[in-house]
Coordinates of C-alpha atoms in Angstrom, one line a residue:
Q12 CA 64.1 -44.3 -33.9
V13 CA 67.3 -42.6 -34.9
P14 CA 70.0 -45.2 -35.1
L15 CA 73.1 -43.9 -33.4
V16 CA 76.5 -45.6 -33.4
E17 CA 79.2 -44.4 -31.1
S18 CA 82.9 -45.1 -31.4
G19 CA 86.2 -44.0 -30.0
G20 CA 86.1 -45.0 -26.4
G21 CA 88.9 -46.7 -24.6
L22 CA 91.6 -46.5 -21.9
V23 CA 93.7 -43.4 -21.5
Q24 CA 96.1 -42.1 -18.9
P25 CA 95.3 -39.0 -16.9
G26 CA 96.1 -35.9 -18.9
G27 CA 95.6 -37.7 -22.1
S28 CA 93.1 -37.2 -25.0
L29 CA 90.4 -39.2 -26.6
G30 CA 87.9 -38.5 -29.4
L31 CA 84.4 -39.9 -29.6
S32 CA 82.2 -40.1 -32.7
C33 CA 78.5 -40.6 -33.2
T34 CA 77.2 -41.5 -36.6
T35 CA 73.7 -42.0 -37.8
S36 CA 72.0 -42.7 -41.1
G37 CA 68.6 -42.6 -42.7
V38 CA 67.5 -39.4 -41.0
I39 CA 67.9 -35.7 -41.6
F40 CA 70.8 -35.3 -39.1
S41 CA 70.7 -31.5 -39.3
F42 CA 67.3 -31.4 -37.6
Y43 CA 68.6 -32.8 -34.4
T44 CA 70.3 -31.3 -31.3
M45 CA 73.2 -33.7 -30.6
G46 CA 74.4 -34.4 -27.1
W47 CA 76.9 -36.4 -25.3
Y48 CA 75.9 -37.8 -21.8
R49 CA 77.9 -39.9 -19.4
Q50 CA 77.1 -42.3 -16.6
A51 CA 79.6 -43.4 -14.0
P52 CA 79.0 -46.4 -11.8
G53 CA 76.5 -45.5 -9.1
K54 CA 75.7 -42.1 -10.5
Q55 CA 73.0 -40.6 -12.6
R56 CA 73.4 -40.0 -16.3
E57 CA 74.5 -36.4 -16.8
L58 CA 74.8 -34.1 -19.8
V59 CA 78.4 -33.5 -20.9
A60 CA 77.9 -31.3 -23.9
A61 CA 75.3 -30.5 -26.6
I62 CA 75.3 -28.8 -30.0
S63 CA 72.2 -27.4 -31.7
P64 CA 71.4 -27.8 -35.4
V65 CA 73.0 -24.4 -36.0
G66 CA 76.1 -25.1 -33.9
N67 CA 75.3 -23.5 -30.6
T68 CA 77.1 -25.4 -27.8
N69 CA 76.8 -25.9 -24.1
Y70 CA 78.9 -27.8 -21.7
A71 CA 78.8 -29.1 -18.2
D72 CA 81.0 -27.0 -15.9
S73 CA 83.2 -30.0 -15.1
V74 CA 84.4 -30.3 -18.7
K75 CA 84.5 -26.6 -19.9
G76 CA 87.8 -25.8 -21.4
R77 CA 88.7 -29.5 -21.8
F78 CA 86.0 -31.0 -24.0
T79 CA 84.8 -29.8 -27.4
I80 CA 81.7 -30.9 -29.1
S81 CA 81.3 -30.5 -32.9
R82 CA 79.2 -31.8 -35.8
D83 CA 79.5 -32.4 -39.5
N84 CA 76.1 -32.4 -41.0
A85 CA 77.4 -33.6 -44.3
K86 CA 78.8 -36.7 -42.6
N87 CA 75.8 -37.2 -40.2
T88 CA 78.3 -37.3 -37.4
A89 CA 78.8 -35.6 -34.1
Y90 CA 82.1 -35.6 -32.2
L91 CA 83.4 -35.1 -28.7
Q92 CA 87.1 -34.2 -28.3
M93 CA 88.2 -34.8 -24.8
N94 CA 91.5 -33.3 -23.6
S95 CA 93.2 -33.2 -20.2
L96 CA 91.2 -36.2 -19.1
K97 CA 90.9 -36.9 -15.4
P98 CA 90.0 -40.2 -13.6
E99 CA 86.6 -38.6 -12.7
D100 CA 85.8 -38.5 -16.4
T101 CA 85.6 -42.3 -16.4
A102 CA 82.1 -43.3 -17.4
I103 CA 80.0 -44.8 -20.2
Y104 CA 79.5 -42.1 -22.7
Y105 CA 76.2 -42.0 -24.6
C106 CA 75.3 -40.1 -27.8
N107 CA 71.8 -38.5 -27.9
A108 CA 69.8 -37.1 -30.8
A109 CA 66.9 -34.9 -29.8
T110 CA 64.2 -32.6 -31.1
T111 CA 61.5 -30.9 -28.9
T112 CA 59.3 -34.0 -29.1
F113 CA 61.7 -36.9 -29.6
Q114 CA 65.0 -38.3 -28.5
S115 CA 67.1 -41.3 -29.2
W116 CA 70.2 -42.9 -27.5
G117 CA 73.2 -44.7 -28.7
Q118 CA 74.4 -47.9 -27.0
G119 CA 77.2 -46.2 -25.2
T120 CA 81.0 -46.4 -25.2
Q121 CA 83.3 -46.9 -22.3
V122 CA 85.9 -44.3 -21.4
T123 CA 88.3 -45.2 -18.7
V124 CA 90.9 -42.7 -17.4
S125 CA 93.5 -44.5 -15.3
S126 CA 97.3 -44.8 -14.9

């Protein structure tokens, strides 16, 4: 198991910004592809963004240009900066750590975009 602890969720108005963090310990963080997923009520969990051990990134089309994923291997932390938030971004956001044979999930953090 890779212990993952997310933080930074909350309530924000449409057009606002929010940053999420995902921290782990006791593992070689730089080995893992880190991802952020989200799950809205009644919907399947979907990939939001991912970053490889060497920093290659990919994003869901719905968040391109608004969200930025990054990582700091020295701090064992991955980040998701979310700008220009929309009500449809409302979901529980989960951090994921993965290799080709293993993956682990965080407990999730709620992001609500509402006026």
